[in-house]
XYZ file of C-alpha atoms in Angstrom:
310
model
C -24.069 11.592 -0.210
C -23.245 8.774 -2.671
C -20.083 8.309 -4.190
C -18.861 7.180 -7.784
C -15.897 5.178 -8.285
C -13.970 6.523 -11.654
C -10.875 4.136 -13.042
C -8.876 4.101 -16.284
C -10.420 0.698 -16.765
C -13.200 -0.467 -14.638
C -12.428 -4.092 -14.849
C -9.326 -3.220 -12.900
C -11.427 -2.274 -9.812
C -14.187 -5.064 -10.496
C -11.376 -7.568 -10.967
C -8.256 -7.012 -9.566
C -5.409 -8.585 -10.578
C -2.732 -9.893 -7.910
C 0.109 -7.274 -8.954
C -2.758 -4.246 -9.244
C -2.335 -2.729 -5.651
C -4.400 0.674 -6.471
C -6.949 -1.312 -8.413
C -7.284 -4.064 -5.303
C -7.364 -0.643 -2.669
C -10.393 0.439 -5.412
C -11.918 -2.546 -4.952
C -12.316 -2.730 -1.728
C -13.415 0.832 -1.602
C -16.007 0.226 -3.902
C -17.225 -3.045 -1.839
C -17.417 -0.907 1.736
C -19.087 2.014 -0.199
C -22.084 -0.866 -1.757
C -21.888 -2.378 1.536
C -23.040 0.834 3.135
C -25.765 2.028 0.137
C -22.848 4.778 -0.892
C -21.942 3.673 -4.071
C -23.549 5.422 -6.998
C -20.854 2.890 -9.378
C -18.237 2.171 -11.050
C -17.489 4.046 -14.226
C -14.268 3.857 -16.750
C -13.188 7.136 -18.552
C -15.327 6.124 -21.352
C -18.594 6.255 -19.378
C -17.903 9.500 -17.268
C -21.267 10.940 -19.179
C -23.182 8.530 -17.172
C -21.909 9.590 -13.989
C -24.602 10.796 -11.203
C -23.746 14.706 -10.825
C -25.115 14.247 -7.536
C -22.142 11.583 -6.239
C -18.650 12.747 -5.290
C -16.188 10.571 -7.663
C -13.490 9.145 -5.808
C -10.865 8.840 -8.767
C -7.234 7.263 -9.095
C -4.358 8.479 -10.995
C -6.174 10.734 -13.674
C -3.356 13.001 -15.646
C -5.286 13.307 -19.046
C -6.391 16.911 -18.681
C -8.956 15.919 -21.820
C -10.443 13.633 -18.852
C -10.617 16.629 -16.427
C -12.123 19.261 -18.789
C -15.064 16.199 -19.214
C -15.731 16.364 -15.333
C -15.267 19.835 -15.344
C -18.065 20.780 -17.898
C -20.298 17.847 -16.048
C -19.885 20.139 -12.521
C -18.931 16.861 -11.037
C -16.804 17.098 -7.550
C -13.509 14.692 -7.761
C -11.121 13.391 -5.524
C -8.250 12.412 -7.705
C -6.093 10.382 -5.714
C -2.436 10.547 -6.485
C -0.447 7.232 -6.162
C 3.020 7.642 -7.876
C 5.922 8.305 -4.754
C 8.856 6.997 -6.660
C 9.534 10.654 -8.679
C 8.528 13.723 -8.957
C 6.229 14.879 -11.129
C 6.835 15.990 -14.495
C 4.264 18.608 -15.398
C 1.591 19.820 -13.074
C -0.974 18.241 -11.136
C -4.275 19.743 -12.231
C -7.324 20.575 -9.754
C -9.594 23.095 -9.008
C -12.895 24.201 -7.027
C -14.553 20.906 -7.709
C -11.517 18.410 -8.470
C -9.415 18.155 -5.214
C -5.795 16.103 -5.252
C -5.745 13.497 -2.811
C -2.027 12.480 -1.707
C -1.890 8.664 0.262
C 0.888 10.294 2.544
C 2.394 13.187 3.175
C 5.599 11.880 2.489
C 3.955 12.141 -1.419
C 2.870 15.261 -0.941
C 6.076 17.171 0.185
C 7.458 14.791 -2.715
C 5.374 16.977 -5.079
C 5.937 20.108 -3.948
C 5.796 23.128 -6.590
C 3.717 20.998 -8.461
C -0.156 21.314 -7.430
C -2.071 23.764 -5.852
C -1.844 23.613 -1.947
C -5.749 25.120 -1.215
C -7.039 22.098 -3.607
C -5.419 18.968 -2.014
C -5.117 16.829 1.122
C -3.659 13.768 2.841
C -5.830 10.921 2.984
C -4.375 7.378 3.088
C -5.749 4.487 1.659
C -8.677 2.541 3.802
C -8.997 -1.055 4.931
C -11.848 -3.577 5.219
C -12.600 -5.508 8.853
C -13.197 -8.768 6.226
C -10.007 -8.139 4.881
C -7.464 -9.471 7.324
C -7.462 -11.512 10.737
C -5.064 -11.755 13.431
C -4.296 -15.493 13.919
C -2.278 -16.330 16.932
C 0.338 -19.045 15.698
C 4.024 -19.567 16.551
C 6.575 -17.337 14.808
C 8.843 -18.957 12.458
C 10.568 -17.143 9.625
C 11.408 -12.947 8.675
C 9.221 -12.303 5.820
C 10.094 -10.165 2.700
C 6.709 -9.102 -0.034
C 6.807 -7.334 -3.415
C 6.724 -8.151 -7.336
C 9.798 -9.535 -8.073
C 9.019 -6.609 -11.290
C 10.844 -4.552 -9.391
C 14.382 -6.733 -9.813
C 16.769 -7.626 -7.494
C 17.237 -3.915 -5.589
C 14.361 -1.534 -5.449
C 11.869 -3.610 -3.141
C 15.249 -4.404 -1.190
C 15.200 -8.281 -2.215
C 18.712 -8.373 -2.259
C 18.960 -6.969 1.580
C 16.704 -9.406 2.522
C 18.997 -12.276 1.043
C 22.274 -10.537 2.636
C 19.660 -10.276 6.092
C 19.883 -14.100 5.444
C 23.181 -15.084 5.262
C 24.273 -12.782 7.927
C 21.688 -14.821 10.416
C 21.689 -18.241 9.388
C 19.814 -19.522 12.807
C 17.006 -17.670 11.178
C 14.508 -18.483 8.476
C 13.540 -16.346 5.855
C 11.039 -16.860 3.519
C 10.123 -14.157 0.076
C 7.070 -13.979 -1.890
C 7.818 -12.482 -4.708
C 5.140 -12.235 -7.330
C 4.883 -12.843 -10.879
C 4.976 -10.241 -13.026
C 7.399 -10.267 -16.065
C 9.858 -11.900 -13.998
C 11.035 -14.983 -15.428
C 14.765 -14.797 -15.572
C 14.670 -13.667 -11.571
C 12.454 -16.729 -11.014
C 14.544 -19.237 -12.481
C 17.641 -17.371 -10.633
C 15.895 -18.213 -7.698
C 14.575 -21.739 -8.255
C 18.127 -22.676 -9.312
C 20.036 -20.993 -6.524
C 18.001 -20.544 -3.150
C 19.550 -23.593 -2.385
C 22.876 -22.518 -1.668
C 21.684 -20.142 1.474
C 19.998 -22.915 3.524
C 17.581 -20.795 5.141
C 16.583 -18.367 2.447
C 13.290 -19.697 0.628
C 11.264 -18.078 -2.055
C 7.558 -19.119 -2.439
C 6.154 -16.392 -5.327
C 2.802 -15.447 -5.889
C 0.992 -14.720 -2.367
C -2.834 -14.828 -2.437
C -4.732 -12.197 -0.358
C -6.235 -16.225 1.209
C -2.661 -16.827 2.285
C -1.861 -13.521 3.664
C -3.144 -14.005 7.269
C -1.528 -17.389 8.101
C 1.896 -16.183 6.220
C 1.728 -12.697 8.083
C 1.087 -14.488 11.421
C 3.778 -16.894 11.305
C 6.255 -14.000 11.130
C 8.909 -13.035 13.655
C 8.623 -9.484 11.661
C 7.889 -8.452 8.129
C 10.754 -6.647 6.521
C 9.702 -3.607 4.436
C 13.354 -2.995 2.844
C 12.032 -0.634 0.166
C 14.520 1.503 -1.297
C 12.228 3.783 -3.385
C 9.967 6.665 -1.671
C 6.593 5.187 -1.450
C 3.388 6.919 -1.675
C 1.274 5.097 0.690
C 2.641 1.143 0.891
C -0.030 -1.158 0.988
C 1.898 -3.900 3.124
C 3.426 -1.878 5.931
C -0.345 -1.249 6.827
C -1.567 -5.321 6.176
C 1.414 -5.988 8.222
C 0.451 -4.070 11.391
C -3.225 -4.885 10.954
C -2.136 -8.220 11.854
C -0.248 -7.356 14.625
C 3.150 -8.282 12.907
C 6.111 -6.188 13.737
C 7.880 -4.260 10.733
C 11.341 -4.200 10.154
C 12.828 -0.850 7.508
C 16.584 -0.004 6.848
C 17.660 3.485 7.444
C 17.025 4.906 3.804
C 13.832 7.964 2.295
C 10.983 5.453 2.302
C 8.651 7.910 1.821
C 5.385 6.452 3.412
C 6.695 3.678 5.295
C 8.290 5.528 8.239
C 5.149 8.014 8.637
C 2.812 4.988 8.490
C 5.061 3.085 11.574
C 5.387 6.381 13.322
C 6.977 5.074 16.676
C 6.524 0.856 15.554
C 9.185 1.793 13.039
C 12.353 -0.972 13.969
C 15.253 0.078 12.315
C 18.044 -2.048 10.810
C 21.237 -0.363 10.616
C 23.303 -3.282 9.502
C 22.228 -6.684 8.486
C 22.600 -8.608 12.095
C 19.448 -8.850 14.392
C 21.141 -8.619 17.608
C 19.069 -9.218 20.960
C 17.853 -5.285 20.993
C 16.709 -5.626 17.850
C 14.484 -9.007 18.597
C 13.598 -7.366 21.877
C 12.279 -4.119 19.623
C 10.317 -6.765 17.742
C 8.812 -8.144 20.956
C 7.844 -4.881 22.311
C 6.288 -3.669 18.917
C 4.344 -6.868 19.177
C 3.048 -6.521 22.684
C 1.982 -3.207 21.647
C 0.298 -3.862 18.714
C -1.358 -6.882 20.882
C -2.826 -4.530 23.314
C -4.000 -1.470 21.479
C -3.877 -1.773 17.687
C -4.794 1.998 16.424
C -3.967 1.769 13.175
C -7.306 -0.384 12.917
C -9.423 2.332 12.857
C -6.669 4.939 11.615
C -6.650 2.931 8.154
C -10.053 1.671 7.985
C -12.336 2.677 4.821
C -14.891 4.709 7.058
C -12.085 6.729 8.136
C -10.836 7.276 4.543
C -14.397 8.388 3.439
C -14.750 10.496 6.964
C -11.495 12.451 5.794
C -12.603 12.991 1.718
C -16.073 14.218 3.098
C -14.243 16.345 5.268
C -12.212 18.127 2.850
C -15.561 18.455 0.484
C -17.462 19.694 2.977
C -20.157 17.171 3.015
């Protein structure tokens, strides 16, 4: 079996951009499946004529039923992944014999319920590449916050982050936030980090920087406010054996992905059980890291081919 990537816009997948999660999770899909003589290609909606009918397309996001109707009349079989965890749907969430709904969690899933058919979907959460990330064994320095600084101040739970700051001020605590229609936010930042002396924003982190940023953390904080559908960083983090830190709100994906390596913050103070949490997290991550092979990309293909049949 050989599988076909499908994306609104191809160049998205062949060229991710830093703020395109999905197309950067398509990406590296598409490199393990070429790596591994699965890949049929890489096709936009314009080119799904030249699709192999003998490949399963792995699709993301597709709610243009014009789009379905053309895979439809080609007999081609489609997992549509569904990536959105922030709402719930609006109209319903088309599949059928041949086009299956893949959700990234099943936090999504329950998310959309009433909204799909349940016989024609499954839960299958984005995979990870072994070349991807390495666990480097430096001291730990600083909490560390992640996200587009798109979302403002709130969603991403920036602003926690900066109240985690000033609450602990024997701690360091350093944000990337990236670039992404964010000016006024970054020259907020620039022009008033310097009033909480241990709060420090850097911006834009490159996938080259993420090892030696993750492994200087004490503990990533995932502060998300929003239901997530399947969050990309929670899983880097533990891949690289750093310990994640959530508040005590719906984040959707977040908590199912920790399952028991979630550390909860109920207020803003890291008291000594809370840094002994983190400890113990990291000792167990040390010694038996499952979510390598739980979130790797053969064990996202082993799950679609299960749920075709192949």
């Amino acid at each position: 079996m050989k599988y076909s990537i499908l994306y609104k816009n191809k160049k998205d997948v062949l060229n991710p951009s830093i703020v395109s999660g999905i197309g950067k999770r398509a990406n590296v899909l598409m490199n393990y499946l070429e790596g591994n003589s699965l890949l049929s290609g890489v096709y936009d909606y314009s080119e799904i004529d030249q699709i192999n009918t003998d490949s399963l397309v792995i699709s993301f996001m597709i709610d243009d039923d014009e789009i379905f109707e053309k895979l439809e009349s080609k007999g081609l079989k489609v997992c549509n992944s569904y990536c959105s965890g922030h709402d719930k749907p609006t109209k319903w969430l088309y599949t059928s014999e041949n086009i299956k709904l893949r959700f990234l969690s099943k936090a999504v899933k329950d998310l959309c319920e009433g909204f799909y058919d349940e016989s024609n979907s499954f839960i299958c959460h984005h995979g990870f590449s072994n070349s991807e990330y390495k666990v480097l064994d430096n001291p730990k320095k600083y909490f560390l916050w992640c996200a587009s600084l798109g979302w403002g101040l709130d969603a991403k739970g920036l602003n926690s982050f900066i109240t985690m700051a000033q609450y602990n001020p024997d701690f360091e605590f350093i944000a990337y936030g990236g670039r992404w229609n964010s000016s006024d936010l970054e020259n907020k930042f620039i022009s008033d980090q310097s009033s909480i002396k241990n709060f420090k924003i850097k911006f834009d982190l490159s996938d080259e920087e993420k090892d030696e940023v993750f492994s200087k953390a004490i503990a990533f904080c995932q502060f998300s406010l929003l239901k997530e559908a399947g969050n990309v960083l929670t899983i880097e983090s533990l891949l690289r054996e750093t310990p994640v830190l959530t508040l005590d709100v719906d984040n959707g994906s977040v908590k199912e992905y920790l399952g028991d390596m979630e550390i909860k913050l109920t207020n803003y103070r890291l008291t000594s059980d809370i840094l002994d949490q983190v400890e113990s997290v990291r000792s167990k991550l040390k010694s038996y890291n499952r979510y390598k092979n739980k979130f790797s990309c053969k064990s996202e293909i082993r799950i679609i081919q299960k749920n075709f049949n192949e």
